[in-house]
Amino acid sequence: MNKIGPHVTIAMDGPAGSGKSTVARRIAEKLGLLYLDSGAMYRAVTVLAIHNELTSDSPELIDQVKTCHIKFTNNGKRILLNDEDVSAEIRTPQVNRLVADVAKIPEIRHEIVKHQQRIGSEGSIVAEGRDLTTIVFPDADFKFYLDASVRERAKRRLAELRKQDAEATLKSVEAEIKERDEKDTTRAHSPLRTAKDAIIVDTTDKTIDEVVDFIITAICKGENPSK
Ligand code: C5P
C-alpha cells in the first residue's frame, strides 16, 4: 500500500530538461509509487529503429513496435527492449537527435500510449512525459506541468551529457533542446501542451528538493485544480 491512497495517478508533463524525470522518480520513491518514464519508451523505440536500420516513418518500424516487448525493472531505473538492457543506449546523443521524429508517428504513439495506460491501470504511479496529463491520463488525480528557461534546461542536460564524456557544448545542447521543443510542441499528434487543470511549476531557480517538496505538499493538501 502506498502512502496516499489505494489507486492514485500523478501525471507530470514538461519540456526536456525541466526536471520532471528526477522529480517524478523522487516523488515515486517517497510515496511508494511506481515510476513511469514515458520518454524512455519512445527512446527505446528509437533504439529499435537504429538497431534495425529503419527510418522513423517506415511501416516496418510500426510493425515491430506492435510486437516488441518494452519492460521496466528496478522501479523504472532500467529499461529492457526485447529482454536487452538498453538503459544506457537510450541516452546517447544519437537517440536525443532522433527521438522526436519517432515520437511524432501516430501509430507508434498509439501503441506506446496503450502500454502506458495498461501500466497505469495496474497500480498507483507517478508518470511523466509530454502527453501524460492530456492524453494518457486525462483523469489523473494530480497533474503538474514543469518548466524552466531554455538556458537552465540546456545547462542541466549538458551536465548529464558530460558524465558520458560526450563532446557537447552549451550552445549545441541549447540548439538541440530548442529543436526538440519545437518538434514536440508543433507536431500534429499529441503535442506538448499545458493541461488547463495542471499546476504549473517553474523550476528555473529551484533545487530538485524544493520542487519535490512543493509537489508533495500540493498532493498532501489534495490540491488539484481539476477536482
Ligand atoms: O522525456 P525525454 O526527454 O526522455 O523524452 C524524449 C522524447 O520522447 C521527447 O523529446 C518527445 O519527443 C518524446 N516523448 C513524447 N511523449 C512523451 C514522452 C516523450 O513524445 N510522453
PDB file of C-alpha atoms and ligand atoms in Angstrom:
ATOM      1  CA  MET A   1       0.000   0.000   0.000  1.00  0.00           C
ATOM      2  CA  ASN A   2       1.391   3.413  -0.920  1.00  0.00           C
ATOM      3  CA  LYS A   3       1.251   6.492   1.323  1.00  0.00           C
ATOM      4  CA  ILE A   4      -1.637   8.409  -0.259  1.00  0.00           C
ATOM      5  CA  GLY A   5      -4.449   6.146  -1.365  1.00  0.00           C
ATOM      6  CA  PRO A   6      -5.492   2.835  -2.906  1.00  0.00           C
ATOM      7  CA  HIS A   7      -5.031   3.793  -6.575  1.00  0.00           C
ATOM      8  CA  VAL A   8      -3.545   7.156  -7.325  1.00  0.00           C
ATOM      9  CA  THR A   9      -2.244   8.561 -10.605  1.00  0.00           C
ATOM     10  CA  ILE A  10       0.111  11.522 -10.552  1.00  0.00           C
ATOM     11  CA  ALA A  11       0.896  12.843 -14.034  1.00  0.00           C
ATOM     12  CA  MET A  12       3.594  15.334 -14.991  1.00  0.00           C
ATOM     13  CA  ASP A  13       4.497  16.916 -18.291  1.00  0.00           C
ATOM     14  CA  GLY A  14       7.106  19.395 -19.420  1.00  0.00           C
ATOM     15  CA  PRO A  15       9.855  20.016 -21.939  1.00  0.00           C
ATOM     16  CA  ALA A  16      13.303  18.384 -21.999  1.00  0.00           C
ATOM     17  CA  GLY A  17      15.411  19.367 -19.003  1.00  0.00           C
ATOM     18  CA  SER A  18      12.526  20.755 -16.939  1.00  0.00           C
ATOM     19  CA  GLY A  19      13.485  18.337 -14.154  1.00  0.00           C
ATOM     20  CA  LYS A  20      10.444  16.093 -14.405  1.00  0.00           C
ATOM     21  CA  SER A  21      12.300  12.759 -14.564  1.00  0.00           C
ATOM     22  CA  THR A  22      14.357  13.394 -11.428  1.00  0.00           C
ATOM     23  CA  VAL A  23      11.419  14.939  -9.597  1.00  0.00           C
ATOM     24  CA  ALA A  24       8.948  12.203 -10.598  1.00  0.00           C
ATOM     25  CA  ARG A  25      11.402   9.473  -9.600  1.00  0.00           C
ATOM     26  CA  ARG A  26      11.975  11.035  -6.158  1.00  0.00           C
ATOM     27  CA  ILE A  27       8.266  11.521  -5.559  1.00  0.00           C
ATOM     28  CA  ALA A  28       7.580   7.916  -6.538  1.00  0.00           C
ATOM     29  CA  GLU A  29      10.242   6.735  -4.076  1.00  0.00           C
ATOM     30  CA  LYS A  30       8.990   8.954  -1.260  1.00  0.00           C
ATOM     31  CA  LEU A  31       5.344   7.986  -1.693  1.00  0.00           C
ATOM     32  CA  GLY A  32       5.935   4.317  -2.521  1.00  0.00           C
ATOM     33  CA  LEU A  33       4.517   4.511  -6.054  1.00  0.00           C
ATOM     34  CA  LEU A  34       5.636   3.080  -9.377  1.00  0.00           C
ATOM     35  CA  TYR A  35       7.638   5.464 -11.577  1.00  0.00           C
ATOM     36  CA  LEU A  36       6.789   5.585 -15.280  1.00  0.00           C
ATOM     37  CA  ASP A  37       9.294   7.334 -17.570  1.00  0.00           C
ATOM     38  CA  SER A  38       7.278   7.602 -20.786  1.00  0.00           C
ATOM     39  CA  GLY A  39      10.117   9.288 -22.696  1.00  0.00           C
ATOM     40  CA  ALA A  40      12.245   6.185 -22.102  1.00  0.00           C
ATOM     41  CA  MET A  41       9.672   4.180 -24.082  1.00  0.00           C
ATOM     42  CA  TYR A  42       9.923   6.476 -27.123  1.00  0.00           C
ATOM     43  CA  ARG A  43      13.684   6.340 -26.724  1.00  0.00           C
ATOM     44  CA  ALA A  44      13.558   2.513 -26.685  1.00  0.00           C
ATOM     45  CA  VAL A  45      11.562   2.571 -29.936  1.00  0.00           C
ATOM     46  CA  THR A  46      14.260   4.853 -31.369  1.00  0.00           C
ATOM     47  CA  VAL A  47      16.881   2.260 -30.388  1.00  0.00           C
ATOM     48  CA  LEU A  48      14.725  -0.370 -32.087  1.00  0.00           C
ATOM     49  CA  ALA A  49      14.800   1.727 -35.283  1.00  0.00           C
ATOM     50  CA  ILE A  50      18.574   2.212 -35.060  1.00  0.00           C
ATOM     51  CA  HIS A  51      19.261  -1.492 -34.441  1.00  0.00           C
ATOM     52  CA  ASN A  52      17.136  -2.478 -37.429  1.00  0.00           C
ATOM     53  CA  GLU A  53      18.277   0.411 -39.639  1.00  0.00           C
ATOM     54  CA  LEU A  54      14.722   1.665 -40.044  1.00  0.00           C
ATOM     55  CA  THR A  55      13.571   5.248 -40.524  1.00  0.00           C
ATOM     56  CA  SER A  56      11.040   6.696 -38.083  1.00  0.00           C
ATOM     57  CA  ASP A  57       8.240   6.675 -40.667  1.00  0.00           C
ATOM     58  CA  SER A  58       8.803   3.163 -42.025  1.00  0.00           C
ATOM     59  CA  PRO A  59       5.869   0.699 -41.849  1.00  0.00           C
ATOM     60  CA  GLU A  60       8.348  -1.982 -40.663  1.00  0.00           C
ATOM     61  CA  LEU A  61       9.072   0.056 -37.546  1.00  0.00           C
ATOM     62  CA  ILE A  62       5.362   0.313 -36.750  1.00  0.00           C
ATOM     63  CA  ASP A  63       5.022  -3.472 -37.165  1.00  0.00           C
ATOM     64  CA  GLN A  64       7.968  -4.043 -34.856  1.00  0.00           C
ATOM     65  CA  VAL A  65       6.588  -1.669 -32.222  1.00  0.00           C
ATOM     66  CA  LYS A  66       3.359  -3.696 -32.180  1.00  0.00           C
ATOM     67  CA  THR A  67       5.192  -6.890 -31.288  1.00  0.00           C
ATOM     68  CA  CYS A  68       8.221  -5.703 -29.303  1.00  0.00           C
ATOM     69  CA  HIS A  69       8.478  -6.010 -25.522  1.00  0.00           C
ATOM     70  CA  ILE A  70       9.360  -2.900 -23.568  1.00  0.00           C
ATOM     71  CA  LYS A  71       9.686  -3.524 -19.877  1.00  0.00           C
ATOM     72  CA  PHE A  72      10.898  -1.511 -16.897  1.00  0.00           C
ATOM     73  CA  THR A  73      12.817  -3.029 -13.994  1.00  0.00           C
ATOM     74  CA  ASN A  74      14.223  -1.588 -10.736  1.00  0.00           C
ATOM     75  CA  ASN A  75      11.230   0.747 -10.441  1.00  0.00           C
ATOM     76  CA  GLY A  76      11.862   2.467 -13.738  1.00  0.00           C
ATOM     77  CA  LYS A  77      15.644   2.690 -13.415  1.00  0.00           C
ATOM     78  CA  ARG A  78      16.324   0.147 -16.161  1.00  0.00           C
ATOM     79  CA  ILE A  79      14.537  -0.468 -19.425  1.00  0.00           C
ATOM     80  CA  LEU A  80      14.551  -3.685 -21.416  1.00  0.00           C
ATOM     81  CA  LEU A  81      13.814  -3.833 -25.131  1.00  0.00           C
ATOM     82  CA  ASN A  82      13.039  -7.419 -26.161  1.00  0.00           C
ATOM     83  CA  ASP A  83      14.887  -8.528 -22.987  1.00  0.00           C
ATOM     84  CA  GLU A  84      18.006  -6.499 -23.866  1.00  0.00           C
ATOM     85  CA  ASP A  85      19.001  -3.820 -21.352  1.00  0.00           C
ATOM     86  CA  VAL A  86      19.089  -0.566 -23.365  1.00  0.00           C
ATOM     87  CA  SER A  87      19.138   1.806 -20.354  1.00  0.00           C
ATOM     88  CA  ALA A  88      22.426   3.428 -21.393  1.00  0.00           C
ATOM     89  CA  GLU A  89      21.803   3.370 -25.121  1.00  0.00           C
ATOM     90  CA  ILE A  90      18.540   5.332 -24.878  1.00  0.00           C
ATOM     91  CA  ARG A  91      20.502   8.339 -23.522  1.00  0.00           C
ATOM     92  CA  THR A  92      23.046   8.692 -26.327  1.00  0.00           C
ATOM     93  CA  PRO A  93      23.308  11.898 -28.416  1.00  0.00           C
ATOM     94  CA  GLN A  94      22.149   9.890 -31.460  1.00  0.00           C
ATOM     95  CA  VAL A  95      18.907   8.933 -29.705  1.00  0.00           C
ATOM     96  CA  ASN A  96      18.482  12.530 -28.410  1.00  0.00           C
ATOM     97  CA  ARG A  97      18.615  13.693 -32.012  1.00  0.00           C
ATOM     98  CA  LEU A  98      16.220  11.118 -33.472  1.00  0.00           C
ATOM     99  CA  VAL A  99      13.627  10.513 -30.767  1.00  0.00           C
ATOM    100  CA  ALA A 100      11.269  13.423 -31.525  1.00  0.00           C
ATOM    101  CA  ASP A 101      10.867  12.192 -35.111  1.00  0.00           C
ATOM    102  CA  VAL A 102       9.988   8.708 -33.901  1.00  0.00           C
ATOM    103  CA  ALA A 103       7.594  10.096 -31.264  1.00  0.00           C
ATOM    104  CA  LYS A 104       5.593  12.079 -33.785  1.00  0.00           C
ATOM    105  CA  ILE A 105       4.355   8.996 -35.666  1.00  0.00           C
ATOM    106  CA  PRO A 106       0.682   8.477 -34.656  1.00  0.00           C
ATOM    107  CA  GLU A 107       0.743   4.651 -34.942  1.00  0.00           C
ATOM    108  CA  ILE A 108       3.801   4.470 -32.710  1.00  0.00           C
ATOM    109  CA  ARG A 109       2.192   6.780 -30.149  1.00  0.00           C
ATOM    110  CA  HIS A 110      -0.974   4.692 -30.230  1.00  0.00           C
ATOM    111  CA  GLU A 111       0.915   1.523 -29.252  1.00  0.00           C
ATOM    112  CA  ILE A 112       3.020   3.235 -26.604  1.00  0.00           C
ATOM    113  CA  VAL A 113       0.052   5.038 -25.039  1.00  0.00           C
ATOM    114  CA  LYS A 114      -1.865   1.728 -24.757  1.00  0.00           C
ATOM    115  CA  HIS A 115       1.125   0.225 -22.989  1.00  0.00           C
ATOM    116  CA  GLN A 116       1.349   3.208 -20.595  1.00  0.00           C
ATOM    117  CA  GLN A 117      -2.364   3.079 -19.794  1.00  0.00           C
ATOM    118  CA  ARG A 118      -2.063  -0.634 -19.057  1.00  0.00           C
ATOM    119  CA  ILE A 119       0.781   0.041 -16.611  1.00  0.00           C
ATOM    120  CA  GLY A 120      -1.313   2.806 -15.021  1.00  0.00           C
ATOM    121  CA  SER A 121      -4.335   0.529 -14.631  1.00  0.00           C
ATOM    122  CA  GLU A 122      -2.293  -1.995 -12.671  1.00  0.00           C
ATOM    123  CA  GLY A 123      -1.413   0.257  -9.739  1.00  0.00           C
ATOM    124  CA  SER A 124      -0.557   3.692  -8.410  1.00  0.00           C
ATOM    125  CA  ILE A 125       2.022   5.620 -10.399  1.00  0.00           C
ATOM    126  CA  VAL A 126       3.917   8.813 -10.965  1.00  0.00           C
ATOM    127  CA  ALA A 127       4.125   9.150 -14.744  1.00  0.00           C
ATOM    128  CA  GLU A 128       5.973  11.844 -16.668  1.00  0.00           C
ATOM    129  CA  GLY A 129       6.459  12.916 -20.268  1.00  0.00           C
ATOM    130  CA  ARG A 130       4.817  15.180 -22.838  1.00  0.00           C
ATOM    131  CA  ASP A 131       1.187  13.978 -23.009  1.00  0.00           C
ATOM    132  CA  LEU A 132       0.592  12.256 -19.678  1.00  0.00           C
ATOM    133  CA  THR A 133      -1.668  14.997 -18.282  1.00  0.00           C
ATOM    134  CA  THR A 134      -3.544  15.497 -21.562  1.00  0.00           C
ATOM    135  CA  ILE A 135      -3.817  12.197 -23.474  1.00  0.00           C
ATOM    136  CA  VAL A 136      -2.542   9.226 -21.492  1.00  0.00           C
ATOM    137  CA  PHE A 137      -4.119  10.017 -18.099  1.00  0.00           C
ATOM    138  CA  PRO A 138      -6.582  12.879 -18.682  1.00  0.00           C
ATOM    139  CA  ASP A 139      -8.348  11.932 -15.422  1.00  0.00           C
ATOM    140  CA  ALA A 140      -5.178  11.757 -13.315  1.00  0.00           C
ATOM    141  CA  ASP A 141      -5.711  12.568  -9.635  1.00  0.00           C
ATOM    142  CA  PHE A 142      -2.929  15.149  -9.725  1.00  0.00           C
ATOM    143  CA  LYS A 143      -1.400  16.973 -12.678  1.00  0.00           C
ATOM    144  CA  PHE A 144       1.726  19.099 -12.824  1.00  0.00           C
ATOM    145  CA  TYR A 145       3.458  20.963 -15.647  1.00  0.00           C
ATOM    146  CA  LEU A 146       7.157  21.553 -15.020  1.00  0.00           C
ATOM    147  CA  ASP A 147       9.050  24.191 -16.962  1.00  0.00           C
ATOM    148  CA  ALA A 148      12.333  26.140 -16.867  1.00  0.00           C
ATOM    149  CA  SER A 149      14.183  28.591 -19.101  1.00  0.00           C
ATOM    150  CA  VAL A 150      15.913  27.121 -22.175  1.00  0.00           C
ATOM    151  CA  ARG A 151      19.334  28.192 -20.830  1.00  0.00           C
ATOM    152  CA  GLU A 152      18.762  26.459 -17.488  1.00  0.00           C
ATOM    153  CA  ARG A 153      17.452  23.310 -19.180  1.00  0.00           C
ATOM    154  CA  ALA A 154      20.466  23.242 -21.504  1.00  0.00           C
ATOM    155  CA  LYS A 155      22.835  23.572 -18.523  1.00  0.00           C
ATOM    156  CA  ARG A 156      21.165  20.593 -16.826  1.00  0.00           C
ATOM    157  CA  ARG A 157      21.337  18.455 -19.969  1.00  0.00           C
ATOM    158  CA  LEU A 158      24.972  19.403 -20.524  1.00  0.00           C
ATOM    159  CA  ALA A 159      25.871  18.288 -17.002  1.00  0.00           C
ATOM    160  CA  GLU A 160      24.208  14.914 -17.735  1.00  0.00           C
ATOM    161  CA  LEU A 161      25.941  14.522 -21.098  1.00  0.00           C
ATOM    162  CA  ARG A 162      29.357  15.381 -19.656  1.00  0.00           C
ATOM    163  CA  LYS A 163      29.051  12.318 -17.412  1.00  0.00           C
ATOM    164  CA  GLN A 164      29.004  10.218 -20.580  1.00  0.00           C
ATOM    165  CA  ASP A 165      32.027  12.145 -21.846  1.00  0.00           C
ATOM    166  CA  ALA A 166      30.126  13.451 -24.836  1.00  0.00           C
ATOM    167  CA  GLU A 167      31.656  16.368 -26.700  1.00  0.00           C
ATOM    168  CA  ALA A 168      28.703  18.657 -26.168  1.00  0.00           C
ATOM    169  CA  THR A 169      28.788  22.420 -25.600  1.00  0.00           C
ATOM    170  CA  LEU A 170      26.168  24.657 -24.014  1.00  0.00           C
ATOM    171  CA  LYS A 171      25.463  26.137 -27.437  1.00  0.00           C
ATOM    172  CA  SER A 172      24.958  22.756 -29.123  1.00  0.00           C
ATOM    173  CA  VAL A 173      22.775  21.433 -26.296  1.00  0.00           C
ATOM    174  CA  GLU A 174      20.687  24.606 -26.268  1.00  0.00           C
ATOM    175  CA  ALA A 175      20.152  24.290 -30.033  1.00  0.00           C
ATOM    176  CA  GLU A 176      19.203  20.616 -29.693  1.00  0.00           C
ATOM    177  CA  ILE A 177      16.733  21.393 -26.886  1.00  0.00           C
ATOM    178  CA  LYS A 178      15.127  24.223 -28.882  1.00  0.00           C
ATOM    179  CA  GLU A 179      14.754  21.963 -31.889  1.00  0.00           C
ATOM    180  CA  ARG A 180      13.187  19.200 -29.789  1.00  0.00           C
ATOM    181  CA  ASP A 181      10.840  21.727 -28.068  1.00  0.00           C
ATOM    182  CA  GLU A 182       9.758  22.949 -31.486  1.00  0.00           C
ATOM    183  CA  LYS A 183       9.062  19.408 -32.725  1.00  0.00           C
ATOM    184  CA  ASP A 184       7.319  18.338 -29.512  1.00  0.00           C
ATOM    185  CA  THR A 185       5.042  21.403 -29.327  1.00  0.00           C
ATOM    186  CA  THR A 186       4.111  21.714 -33.005  1.00  0.00           C
ATOM    187  CA  ARG A 187       3.574  18.088 -34.059  1.00  0.00           C
ATOM    188  CA  ALA A 188       0.077  17.243 -35.263  1.00  0.00           C
ATOM    189  CA  HIS A 189      -0.432  14.329 -32.895  1.00  0.00           C
ATOM    190  CA  SER A 190      -0.430  14.828 -29.083  1.00  0.00           C
ATOM    191  CA  PRO A 191       1.807  17.893 -28.958  1.00  0.00           C
ATOM    192  CA  LEU A 192       3.235  19.040 -25.633  1.00  0.00           C
ATOM    193  CA  ARG A 193       0.595  21.299 -24.049  1.00  0.00           C
ATOM    194  CA  THR A 194      -0.096  22.630 -20.581  1.00  0.00           C
ATOM    195  CA  ALA A 195      -3.262  20.886 -19.406  1.00  0.00           C
ATOM    196  CA  LYS A 196      -5.689  23.522 -18.175  1.00  0.00           C
ATOM    197  CA  ASP A 197      -6.078  21.692 -14.881  1.00  0.00           C
ATOM    198  CA  ALA A 198      -2.337  21.214 -14.216  1.00  0.00           C
ATOM    199  CA  ILE A 199      -0.396  23.047 -11.528  1.00  0.00           C
ATOM    200  CA  ILE A 200       2.469  24.885 -13.260  1.00  0.00           C
ATOM    201  CA  VAL A 201       5.863  24.710 -11.562  1.00  0.00           C
ATOM    202  CA  ASP A 202       8.719  26.900 -12.829  1.00  0.00           C
ATOM    203  CA  THR A 203      11.845  25.028 -11.757  1.00  0.00           C
ATOM    204  CA  THR A 204      14.395  27.530 -13.165  1.00  0.00           C
ATOM    205  CA  ASP A 205      15.612  28.831  -9.799  1.00  0.00           C
ATOM    206  CA  LYS A 206      14.562  25.887  -7.672  1.00  0.00           C
ATOM    207  CA  THR A 207      16.530  22.914  -6.436  1.00  0.00           C
ATOM    208  CA  ILE A 208      15.215  19.403  -7.004  1.00  0.00           C
ATOM    209  CA  ASP A 209      14.376  19.164  -3.276  1.00  0.00           C
ATOM    210  CA  GLU A 210      12.384  22.385  -3.415  1.00  0.00           C
ATOM    211  CA  VAL A 211      10.337  21.159  -6.390  1.00  0.00           C
ATOM    212  CA  VAL A 212       9.769  17.753  -4.779  1.00  0.00           C
ATOM    213  CA  ASP A 213       8.643  19.390  -1.502  1.00  0.00           C
ATOM    214  CA  PHE A 214       6.334  21.770  -3.350  1.00  0.00           C
ATOM    215  CA  ILE A 215       4.661  18.935  -5.250  1.00  0.00           C
ATOM    216  CA  ILE A 216       4.342  16.604  -2.280  1.00  0.00           C
ATOM    217  CA  THR A 217       2.812  19.436  -0.232  1.00  0.00           C
ATOM    218  CA  ALA A 218       0.295  20.094  -3.016  1.00  0.00           C
ATOM    219  CA  ILE A 219      -0.576  16.384  -3.162  1.00  0.00           C
ATOM    220  CA  CYS A 220      -0.935  16.070   0.616  1.00  0.00           C
ATOM    221  CA  LYS A 221      -3.206  19.123   0.686  1.00  0.00           C
ATOM    222  CA  GLY A 222      -5.255  17.480  -2.059  1.00  0.00           C
ATOM    223  CA  GLU A 223      -4.627  20.407  -4.409  1.00  0.00           C
ATOM    224  CA  ASN A 224      -5.894  19.500  -7.834  1.00  0.00           C
ATOM    225  CA  PRO A 225      -7.470  22.221  -9.945  1.00  0.00           C
ATOM    226  CA  SER A 226      -9.493  19.652 -11.905  1.00  0.00           C
ATOM    227  CA  LYS A 227     -11.349  18.009  -8.995  1.00  0.00           C
TER     228      LYS A 227
HETATM  229  O1  C5P B   1      11.445  12.932 -21.578  1.00  0.00           O
HETATM  230  P1  C5P B   1      12.506  12.646 -22.628  1.00  0.00           P
HETATM  231  O2  C5P B   1      13.365  13.839 -22.931  1.00  0.00           O
HETATM  232  O3  C5P B   1      13.287  11.419 -22.337  1.00  0.00           O
HETATM  233  O4  C5P B   1      11.653  12.335 -23.950  1.00  0.00           O
HETATM  234  C1  C5P B   1      12.308  12.079 -25.170  1.00  0.00           C
HETATM  235  C2  C5P B   1      11.381  12.432 -26.318  1.00  0.00           C
HETATM  236  O5  C5P B   1      10.319  11.486 -26.391  1.00  0.00           O
HETATM  237  C3  C5P B   1      10.711  13.800 -26.260  1.00  0.00           C
HETATM  238  O6  C5P B   1      11.515  14.825 -26.775  1.00  0.00           O
HETATM  239  C4  C5P B   1       9.472  13.571 -27.114  1.00  0.00           C
HETATM  240  O7  C5P B   1       9.776  13.720 -28.486  1.00  0.00           O
HETATM  241  C5  C5P B   1       9.137  12.118 -26.853  1.00  0.00           C
HETATM  242  N1  C5P B   1       8.083  11.948 -25.845  1.00  0.00           N
HETATM  243  C6  C5P B   1       6.788  12.074 -26.268  1.00  0.00           C
HETATM  244  N2  C5P B   1       5.766  11.838 -25.398  1.00  0.00           N
HETATM  245  C7  C5P B   1       6.021  11.501 -24.132  1.00  0.00           C
HETATM  246  C8  C5P B   1       7.346  11.399 -23.672  1.00  0.00           C
HETATM  247  C9  C5P B   1       8.372  11.648 -24.560  1.00  0.00           C
HETATM  248  O8  C5P B   1       6.533  12.389 -27.422  1.00  0.00           O
HETATM  249  N3  C5P B   1       5.010  11.252 -23.309  1.00  0.00           N
END
